[in-house]
Tab-separated table of C-alpha atoms in Angstrom:
chain	number	residue	atom	x	y	z
A	1	ALA	CA	0.467	-0.265	-0.147
A	2	PHE	CA	1.376	3.661	-0.510
A	3	ALA	CA	1.103	6.101	2.504
A	4	VAL	CA	1.276	9.573	0.711
A	5	ASN	CA	1.695	12.876	1.807
A	6	HIS	CA	0.884	15.808	-0.993
A	7	ASP	CA	3.530	14.750	-3.740
A	8	ALA	CA	5.745	12.094	-1.853
A	9	SER	CA	4.772	8.909	-1.555
A	10	TRP	CA	6.734	5.588	-0.125
A	11	ASP	CA	5.989	2.337	-0.718
A	12	LEU	CA	5.195	0.065	2.355
A	13	THR	CA	4.405	-3.372	1.350
A	14	LEU	CA	6.370	-6.097	2.719
A	15	ASP	CA	8.680	-6.574	-0.705
A	16	LYS	CA	8.821	-3.286	-2.205
A	17	GLN	CA	5.669	-4.192	-5.379
A	18	HIS	CA	5.876	-0.388	-5.856
A	19	THR	CA	9.093	0.481	-6.463
A	20	LEU	CA	11.026	0.470	-9.454
A	21	SER	CA	14.258	-0.702	-9.758
A	22	ASP	CA	17.218	1.734	-9.807
A	23	GLU	CA	18.318	1.010	-12.860
A	24	LEU	CA	15.106	1.667	-14.685
A	25	VAL	CA	14.680	5.344	-12.557
A	26	LYS	CA	18.565	6.171	-13.415
A	27	ALA	CA	17.444	5.306	-17.473
A	28	VAL	CA	14.041	7.660	-17.762
A	29	LYS	CA	15.681	10.065	-15.946
A	30	ASN	CA	18.935	10.249	-18.017
A	31	LEU	CA	16.497	10.301	-20.890
A	32	ASP	CA	17.384	13.310	-23.581
A	33	GLN	CA	14.834	12.230	-26.104
A	34	LYS	CA	10.702	10.972	-25.404
A	35	VAL	CA	9.868	7.652	-25.386
A	36	GLU	CA	6.495	6.338	-26.183
A	37	VAL	CA	5.042	3.151	-25.398
A	38	LYS	CA	2.224	1.942	-27.202
A	39	ALA	CA	0.292	-1.048	-24.957
A	40	PHE	CA	-1.696	-3.175	-27.027
A	41	PHE	CA	-4.252	-4.443	-24.280
A	42	GLY	CA	-7.805	-5.261	-24.600
A	43	PRO	CA	-10.262	-3.850	-21.471
A	44	ASP	CA	-8.320	-6.596	-19.023
A	45	GLY	CA	-4.746	-7.579	-18.013
A	46	ARG	CA	-3.215	-4.096	-17.889
A	47	GLY	CA	-3.382	-3.296	-14.615
A	48	GLY	CA	-0.286	-4.170	-13.515
A	49	PHE	CA	1.443	-2.872	-16.117
A	50	GLU	CA	0.132	0.685	-16.140
A	51	GLU	CA	0.716	1.056	-12.635
A	52	LEU	CA	4.287	0.427	-13.788
A	53	LEU	CA	4.102	2.474	-16.555
A	54	THR	CA	2.099	4.930	-14.234
A	55	ARG	CA	5.126	5.166	-11.672
A	56	VAL	CA	8.008	5.338	-14.919
A	57	LYS	CA	6.495	8.255	-16.244
A	58	SER	CA	6.786	10.156	-12.645
A	59	GLU	CA	10.395	9.627	-12.989
A	60	ASN	CA	10.282	11.906	-15.877
A	61	PRO	CA	7.007	13.365	-17.600
A	62	SER	CA	8.333	15.637	-20.345
A	63	LYS	CA	10.645	12.478	-21.920
A	64	PHE	CA	8.642	9.287	-21.315
A	65	SER	CA	4.740	8.891	-22.003
A	66	PHE	CA	2.513	5.493	-23.043
A	67	GLU	CA	-1.211	5.138	-24.812
A	68	PHE	CA	-2.899	1.593	-24.118
A	69	LEU	CA	-4.967	0.391	-27.252
A	70	ASN	CA	-7.168	-2.262	-28.270
A	71	PRO	CA	-5.648	-3.715	-31.252
A	72	ASN	CA	-9.805	-4.297	-32.088
A	73	LYS	CA	-10.440	-1.348	-32.926
A	74	GLU	CA	-6.733	0.331	-33.775
A	75	GLY	CA	-6.306	-2.547	-36.541
A	76	LEU	CA	-4.432	0.338	-38.500
A	77	VAL	CA	-2.062	1.592	-36.147
A	78	ALA	CA	-1.687	-2.305	-34.815
A	79	LYS	CA	-0.489	-3.210	-38.376
A	80	GLU	CA	1.936	0.014	-38.790
A	81	LEU	CA	3.693	-1.100	-35.565
A	82	GLY	CA	3.790	-4.974	-36.146
A	83	VAL	CA	1.592	-6.328	-33.891
A	84	ARG	CA	-0.617	-9.406	-34.056
A	85	ASN	CA	-1.071	-10.736	-30.833
A	86	PHE	CA	-2.656	-8.975	-27.556
A	87	GLY	CA	-0.179	-7.990	-24.871
A	88	THR	CA	1.807	-6.531	-27.156
A	89	SER	CA	4.451	-3.110	-26.218
A	90	VAL	CA	6.194	-1.078	-28.672
A	91	VAL	CA	8.815	1.180	-27.259
A	92	MET	CA	9.688	4.230	-29.021
A	93	ALA	CA	11.936	7.277	-29.887
A	94	GLY	CA	12.428	8.940	-32.797
A	95	ASP	CA	12.757	5.996	-35.815
A	96	LYS	CA	14.058	3.491	-33.232
A	97	ARG	CA	10.840	0.476	-32.662
A	98	GLU	CA	11.170	-2.132	-30.281
A	99	SER	CA	8.981	-4.727	-29.167
A	100	ILE	CA	7.810	-6.799	-26.122
A	101	GLN	CA	5.773	-9.162	-24.941
A	102	SER	CA	6.270	-9.108	-21.846
A	103	VAL	CA	5.012	-6.656	-18.844
A	104	LYS	CA	8.236	-7.436	-16.869
A	105	GLU	CA	9.923	-4.196	-15.176
A	106	GLU	CA	13.720	-5.697	-16.742
A	107	ASP	CA	12.013	-6.314	-20.212
A	108	LEU	CA	10.494	-2.078	-20.884
A	109	LEU	CA	13.895	-1.472	-19.398
A	110	ASN	CA	16.421	-3.388	-21.810
A	111	ALA	CA	13.188	-1.672	-24.774
A	112	ILE	CA	14.167	1.848	-23.196
A	113	VAL	CA	17.521	1.334	-23.352
A	114	LYS	CA	17.773	-0.250	-26.767
A	115	VAL	CA	15.968	2.531	-28.472
A	116	SER	CA	17.402	5.351	-26.623
A	117	ALA	CA	21.032	4.864	-27.152
A	118	GLY	CA	22.501	6.482	-29.497
A	119	ALA	CA	24.634	4.423	-32.287
A	120	LYS	CA	25.706	0.953	-31.195
A	121	LYS	CA	29.420	1.502	-28.717
A	122	THR	CA	31.620	-1.567	-29.807
A	123	VAL	CA	33.901	-4.080	-27.250
A	124	TYR	CA	37.048	-5.456	-29.103
A	125	ALA	CA	37.846	-8.895	-27.621
A	126	LEU	CA	42.506	-8.325	-28.406
A	127	ALA	CA	42.559	-11.842	-30.387
A	128	GLY	CA	46.636	-12.785	-31.823
A	129	HIS	CA	47.934	-14.742	-28.098
A	130	GLN	CA	45.234	-17.535	-28.067
A	131	GLU	CA	43.195	-15.823	-26.090
A	132	VAL	CA	40.035	-17.203	-24.758
A	133	SER	CA	37.697	-16.957	-28.075
A	134	ILE	CA	34.535	-14.189	-27.567
A	135	ASN	CA	33.106	-16.348	-30.704
A	136	ASP	CA	33.030	-19.612	-29.208
A	137	ALA	CA	30.022	-20.643	-27.296
A	138	GLN	CA	31.017	-24.518	-27.270
A	139	GLN	CA	33.690	-24.815	-25.192
A	140	GLN	CA	33.365	-24.749	-21.280
A	141	TRP	CA	35.679	-21.601	-20.499
A	142	GLY	CA	34.465	-19.932	-24.367
A	143	LEU	CA	32.396	-16.254	-24.532
A	144	GLY	CA	30.199	-17.165	-27.000
A	145	ALA	CA	27.752	-16.030	-24.225
A	146	LEU	CA	29.068	-12.685	-23.057
A	147	LYS	CA	28.789	-11.930	-27.006
A	148	LEU	CA	25.481	-12.616	-27.106
A	149	ALA	CA	24.105	-10.786	-24.019
A	150	LEU	CA	26.711	-7.212	-25.498
A	151	ASP	CA	25.062	-7.731	-29.286
A	152	ASN	CA	21.162	-7.847	-27.622
A	153	SER	CA	22.469	-5.158	-25.733
A	154	THR	CA	23.764	-1.650	-27.315
A	155	PHE	CA	27.147	-2.925	-28.062
A	156	VAL	CA	28.108	-4.550	-31.121
A	157	THR	CA	31.805	-6.942	-30.524
A	158	ARG	CA	34.297	-7.447	-32.230
A	159	GLU	CA	37.529	-8.901	-32.107
A	160	LEU	CA	41.208	-7.053	-32.578
A	161	ASN	CA	44.298	-8.501	-33.694
A	162	LEU	CA	46.530	-5.116	-33.409
A	163	LEU	CA	49.206	-6.875	-35.930
A	164	ALA	CA	46.981	-8.077	-38.380
A	165	GLY	CA	47.458	-4.812	-40.077
A	166	GLY	CA	51.400	-5.425	-41.277
A	167	ALA	CA	53.277	-1.983	-40.905
A	168	GLY	CA	51.737	1.023	-39.624
A	169	LYS	CA	51.666	2.804	-35.870
A	170	VAL	CA	49.394	-0.174	-34.357
A	171	GLU	CA	46.853	1.594	-31.874
A	172	VAL	CA	42.923	0.322	-30.600
A	173	PRO	CA	40.028	1.244	-32.883
A	174	GLU	CA	38.777	4.897	-31.742
A	175	ASP	CA	35.247	3.870	-31.454
A	176	ALA	CA	36.639	1.367	-28.730
A	177	ALA	CA	34.107	1.303	-25.322
A	178	ALA	CA	36.266	-1.522	-23.820
A	179	LEU	CA	38.697	-4.028	-24.818
A	180	LEU	CA	38.400	-7.275	-23.440
A	181	ILE	CA	42.038	-9.314	-22.770
A	182	ALA	CA	40.715	-12.806	-21.836
A	183	GLY	CA	43.325	-15.343	-21.140
A	184	PRO	CA	46.128	-14.804	-23.428
A	185	LYS	CA	49.228	-17.335	-23.003
A	186	MET	CA	51.258	-15.602	-25.495
A	187	ASP	CA	52.883	-11.607	-24.549
A	188	LEU	CA	51.993	-9.488	-26.178
A	189	ALA	CA	54.838	-7.823	-28.146
A	190	GLY	CA	55.643	-3.956	-27.921
A	191	PRO	CA	53.958	-1.998	-30.067
A	192	GLU	CA	50.843	-3.781	-28.884
A	193	LEU	CA	52.007	-2.967	-25.069
A	194	ASP	CA	52.318	0.981	-26.260
A	195	ALA	CA	49.096	0.406	-27.777
A	196	LEU	CA	47.657	-0.142	-24.855
A	197	THR	CA	49.285	2.612	-22.479
A	198	ARG	CA	48.278	5.375	-25.041
A	199	TYR	CA	44.466	3.580	-25.467
A	200	MET	CA	44.364	3.717	-21.362
A	201	GLY	CA	46.057	7.004	-21.425
A	202	ARG	CA	42.676	8.392	-23.253
A	203	GLY	CA	40.113	7.355	-21.708
A	204	GLY	CA	39.730	3.374	-22.387
A	205	ARG	CA	38.622	0.412	-20.304
A	206	LEU	CA	40.148	-2.959	-20.184
A	207	LEU	CA	38.148	-6.222	-19.290
């Protein structure tokens, strides 16, 4: 239940069921463009989700909005957004869209992050020294699951062999959000170490 005093409210339920996660609150408060949710529901079954969306909107009313639509009555809108089933919500920002068929907070958060993010950032995985491969989903120590998780979020992943370019100055790419070094079995060459030093000097991150 809520205890209310003017504009303030406190969640007094034992399991904090009316409290948004810190991650969702941060994502919504930091929005720099408008995010709109079109939720396609029938007359029933939207109560809990409507409460969630209302709480989210209260965190940033100028940048977050939502609307419930009945796909049977709003067929043209549903068709335009590719909605075929009740319980589908389309999260939109600019020209980006993300559909979810869930009323879970974490799924809403992921969709908001995806549509509100700018260009995807690249995480490079160092290669050429018998590292654990980020493309290996089969072996026990493969990092395929990490690659999948990153690719499904706001990142893209690529392997990076710093010496593959041959002659010339060795550099970590400018678009590197982070560089993953996963258990190399061979020593890095001097030019590679120098490149990592320069990368760290410009604010780069090693994982």
